[in-house]
PDB file of C-alpha atoms in Angstrom:
ATOM      1  CA  MET A 417     -47.291 -58.075  80.568  1.00 44.00           C
ATOM      2  CA  ASP A 418     -44.298 -56.939  78.525  1.00 47.00           C
ATOM      3  CA  ALA A 419     -43.562 -53.288  77.800  1.00 46.00           C
ATOM      4  CA  VAL A 420     -44.143 -53.570  74.048  1.00 46.00           C
ATOM      5  CA  ASN A 421     -47.730 -54.825  74.475  1.00 48.00           C
ATOM      6  CA  PHE A 422     -48.521 -52.472  77.370  1.00 48.00           C
ATOM      7  CA  ASN A 423     -48.995 -49.519  75.027  1.00 48.00           C
ATOM      8  CA  SER A 424     -51.453 -51.403  72.812  1.00 49.00           C
ATOM      9  CA  GLN A 425     -53.501 -52.644  75.779  1.00 54.00           C
ATOM     10  CA  LEU A 426     -54.075 -49.321  77.503  1.00 57.00           C
ATOM     11  CA  GLY A 427     -52.869 -46.151  75.852  1.00 67.00           C
ATOM     12  CA  ARG A 428     -52.800 -42.629  77.207  1.00 70.00           C
ATOM     13  CA  ASP A 429     -56.076 -41.669  75.500  1.00 75.00           C
ATOM     14  CA  GLN A 430     -57.941 -44.683  76.845  1.00 77.00           C
ATOM     15  CA  PHE A 431     -56.604 -44.023  80.339  1.00 73.00           C
ATOM     16  CA  MET A 432     -57.800 -40.407  80.229  1.00 75.00           C
ATOM     17  CA  GLU A 433     -61.234 -41.485  78.945  1.00 81.00           C
ATOM     18  CA  LEU A 434     -61.511 -43.957  81.793  1.00 76.00           C
ATOM     19  CA  LEU A 435     -60.472 -41.354  84.367  1.00 74.00           C
ATOM     20  CA  VAL A 436     -62.902 -38.718  83.050  1.00 80.00           C
ATOM     21  CA  THR A 437     -65.740 -41.258  82.936  1.00 82.00           C
ATOM     22  CA  GLN A 438     -64.984 -42.285  86.497  1.00 76.00           C
ATOM     23  CA  LEU A 439     -65.041 -38.652  87.682  1.00 74.00           C
ATOM     24  CA  ARG A 440     -68.289 -37.952  85.835  1.00 78.00           C
ATOM     25  CA  ASN A 441     -70.054 -40.960  87.286  1.00 76.00           C
ATOM     26  CA  GLN A 442     -68.816 -40.852  90.850  1.00 74.00           C
ATOM     27  CA  ASP A 443     -71.254 -40.371  93.674  1.00 67.00           C
ATOM     28  CA  PRO A 444     -71.084 -36.671  94.683  1.00 66.00           C
ATOM     29  CA  LEU A 445     -71.788 -37.664  98.278  1.00 67.00           C
ATOM     30  CA  GLU A 446     -68.829 -40.083  98.256  1.00 68.00           C
ATOM     31  CA  PRO A 447     -66.253 -38.768  95.783  1.00 64.00           C
ATOM     32  CA  VAL A 448     -63.003 -40.570  95.100  1.00 65.00           C
ATOM     33  CA  ASN A 449     -60.679 -39.859  97.962  1.00 69.00           C
ATOM     34  CA  GLN A 450     -57.583 -37.780  97.349  1.00 69.00           C
ATOM     35  CA  GLN A 451     -55.158 -40.694  97.780  1.00 75.00           C
ATOM     36  CA  ASP A 452     -56.930 -42.801  95.148  1.00 74.00           C
ATOM     37  CA  PHE A 453     -57.046 -39.864  92.755  1.00 70.00           C
ATOM     38  CA  LEU A 454     -53.344 -39.120  93.246  1.00 74.00           C
ATOM     39  CA  GLY A 455     -52.600 -42.807  92.727  1.00 77.00           C
ATOM     40  CA  GLN A 456     -54.421 -42.715  89.403  1.00 74.00           C
ATOM     41  CA  LEU A 457     -52.510 -39.607  88.354  1.00 73.00           C
ATOM     42  CA  ALA A 458     -49.260 -41.356  89.280  1.00 78.00           C
ATOM     43  CA  GLN A 459     -50.299 -44.330  87.126  1.00 79.00           C
ATOM     44  CA  PHE A 460     -50.966 -41.954  84.241  1.00 74.00           C
ATOM     45  CA  SER A 461     -47.540 -40.402  84.683  1.00 77.00           C
ATOM     46  CA  SER A 462     -45.972 -43.873  84.721  1.00 81.00           C
ATOM     47  CA  LEU A 463     -47.857 -44.759  81.549  1.00 77.00           C
ATOM     48  CA  GLN A 464     -46.440 -41.690  79.809  1.00 78.00           C
ATOM     49  CA  GLY A 465     -42.937 -42.648  80.922  1.00 82.00           C
ATOM     50  CA  ILE A 466     -43.356 -46.211  79.672  1.00 84.00           C
ATOM     51  CA  GLU A 467     -44.628 -44.970  76.302  1.00 82.00           C
ATOM     52  CA  GLN A 468     -41.568 -42.725  75.969  1.00 84.00           C
ATOM     53  CA  LEU A 469     -39.225 -45.582  76.937  1.00 86.00           C
ATOM     54  CA  ASN A 470     -40.880 -47.864  74.373  1.00 84.00           C
ATOM     55  CA  SER A 471     -40.437 -45.249  71.685  1.00 82.00           C
ATOM     56  CA  ASN A 472     -36.786 -44.656  72.609  1.00 83.00           C
ATOM     57  CA  PHE A 473     -36.103 -48.391  72.798  1.00 84.00           C
ATOM     58  CA  ALA A 474     -37.667 -49.031  69.378  1.00 81.00           C
ATOM     59  CA  GLU A 475     -35.580 -46.281  67.794  1.00 83.00           C
ATOM     60  CA  SER A 476     -32.424 -47.543  69.473  1.00 84.00           C
ATOM     61  CA  LEU A 477     -33.095 -51.116  68.321  1.00 81.00           C
ATOM     62  CA  LYS A 478     -33.716 -49.941  64.760  1.00 81.00           C
ATOM     63  CA  PHE A 479     -30.454 -47.960  64.758  1.00 81.00           C
ATOM     64  CA  GLN A 480     -28.562 -50.964  66.134  1.00 83.00           C
ATOM     65  CA  GLN A 481     -30.015 -53.266  63.477  1.00 80.00           C
ATOM     66  CA  LEU A 482     -29.168 -50.826  60.681  1.00 80.00           C
ATOM     67  CA  SER A 483     -25.637 -50.399  62.000  1.00 81.00           C
ATOM     68  CA  GLN A 484     -25.084 -54.145  62.124  1.00 80.00           C
ATOM     69  CA  GLY A 485     -26.726 -54.675  58.739  1.00 83.00           C
ATOM     70  CA  GLY A 486     -24.748 -51.844  57.175  1.00 84.00           C
ATOM     71  CA  SER A 487     -21.518 -53.582  58.084  1.00 85.00           C
ATOM     72  CA  LEU A 488     -22.492 -56.429  55.713  1.00 89.00           C
ATOM     73  CA  VAL A 489     -23.227 -54.217  52.708  1.00 91.00           C
ATOM     74  CA  GLY A 490     -20.694 -55.107  50.040  1.00 90.00           C
ATOM     75  CA  SER A 491     -19.946 -58.493  51.598  1.00 91.00           C
ATOM     76  CA  ARG A 492     -20.563 -61.831  49.941  1.00 94.00           C
ATOM     77  CA  VAL A 493     -22.962 -63.911  52.019  1.00 94.00           C
ATOM     78  CA  GLU A 494     -24.332 -67.420  52.033  1.00 95.00           C
ATOM     79  CA  TYR A 495     -28.072 -67.724  52.628  1.00 95.00           C
ATOM     80  CA  THR A 496     -31.126 -69.853  52.084  1.00 93.00           C
ATOM     81  CA  ASN A 497     -33.637 -68.286  49.700  1.00 89.00           C
ATOM     82  CA  ALA A 498     -37.430 -68.357  50.049  1.00 85.00           C
ATOM     83  CA  GLN A 499     -37.573 -71.742  48.293  1.00 90.00           C
ATOM     84  CA  GLY A 500     -35.078 -73.226  50.784  1.00 90.00           C
ATOM     85  CA  GLU A 501     -32.219 -73.352  48.286  1.00 92.00           C
ATOM     86  CA  PRO A 502     -28.677 -72.447  49.383  1.00 95.00           C
ATOM     87  CA  ARG A 503     -27.340 -69.376  47.601  1.00 94.00           C
ATOM     88  CA  THR A 504     -24.475 -66.901  47.712  1.00 95.00           C
ATOM     89  CA  GLY A 505     -24.458 -63.301  46.644  1.00 94.00           C
ATOM     90  CA  LEU A 506     -23.316 -59.772  47.313  1.00 94.00           C
ATOM     91  CA  VAL A 507     -25.292 -57.717  49.862  1.00 93.00           C
ATOM     92  CA  ASP A 508     -26.527 -54.609  48.045  1.00 94.00           C
ATOM     93  CA  SER A 509     -28.390 -52.991  50.941  1.00 92.00           C
ATOM     94  CA  ALA A 510     -29.736 -53.496  54.439  1.00 91.00           C
ATOM     95  CA  ARG A 511     -33.011 -52.171  55.829  1.00 89.00           C
ATOM     96  CA  VAL A 512     -35.410 -52.705  58.670  1.00 85.00           C
ATOM     97  CA  LEU A 513     -38.867 -53.790  57.514  1.00 85.00           C
ATOM     98  CA  ASN A 514     -41.598 -54.377  60.094  1.00 84.00           C
ATOM     99  CA  GLY A 515     -38.995 -54.440  62.865  1.00 80.00           C
ATOM    100  CA  GLU A 516     -36.873 -57.095  61.133  1.00 87.00           C
ATOM    101  CA  LEU A 517     -33.448 -56.639  59.528  1.00 88.00           C
ATOM    102  CA  ARG A 518     -33.464 -57.639  55.852  1.00 92.00           C
ATOM    103  CA  PHE A 519     -30.800 -57.628  53.168  1.00 93.00           C
ATOM    104  CA  GLN A 520     -31.101 -57.177  49.441  1.00 94.00           C
ATOM    105  CA  VAL A 521     -28.895 -59.771  47.759  1.00 94.00           C
ATOM    106  CA  GLY A 522     -29.365 -59.562  44.012  1.00 92.00           C
ATOM    107  CA  ASP A 523     -33.071 -60.162  43.390  1.00 92.00           C
ATOM    108  CA  ASP A 524     -33.588 -61.829  46.793  1.00 93.00           C
ATOM    109  CA  THR A 525     -34.715 -60.127  49.992  1.00 93.00           C
ATOM    110  CA  VAL A 526     -33.040 -62.097  52.766  1.00 93.00           C
ATOM    111  CA  ARG A 527     -33.946 -62.164  56.460  1.00 92.00           C
ATOM    112  CA  LEU A 528     -31.119 -62.183  58.992  1.00 89.00           C
ATOM    113  CA  ALA A 529     -32.303 -65.609  60.151  1.00 90.00           C
ATOM    114  CA  ASP A 530     -31.730 -66.960  56.619  1.00 93.00           C
ATOM    115  CA  LEU A 531     -28.056 -65.961  56.488  1.00 92.00           C
ATOM    116  CA  THR A 532     -25.782 -68.966  56.919  1.00 92.00           C
ATOM    117  CA  GLY A 533     -22.386 -67.355  56.382  1.00 91.00           C
ATOM    118  CA  VAL A 534     -20.372 -64.268  55.499  1.00 91.00           C
ATOM    119  CA  ILE A 535     -17.480 -64.407  53.048  1.00 89.00           C
ATOM    120  CA  ARG A 536     -15.215 -61.362  53.383  1.00 75.00           C
ATOM    121  CA  SER A 537     -13.097 -60.460  50.395  1.00 65.00           C
ATOM    122  CA  THR A 538      -9.523 -59.514  51.269  1.00 55.00           C
TER     123      THR A 538
END
């Protein structure tokens, strides 16, 4: 299970609901032993740490993409448009949309994967 999907599969709120439900429904004559309970608390702490790492990683990745994309603003690029036609144009802007770096080249929004070349003016 990768770290990005971990958060969506079992979040902090769901974990706490599960823990509270377990405590409510445990047999009072045989409660959860202290080691198991501490283990669950340690898992919760790990979950919080993973969520924070995911958040930090996502922000770092976004910053890296914007930095790389920003270096192409003002450059002439070669790309394939949405219809599969080869084109060239000047990069007007770069942005991250839905986790993917995209460039505005004239009227076209171009994905990084669709760039085929960069032509630097001297």
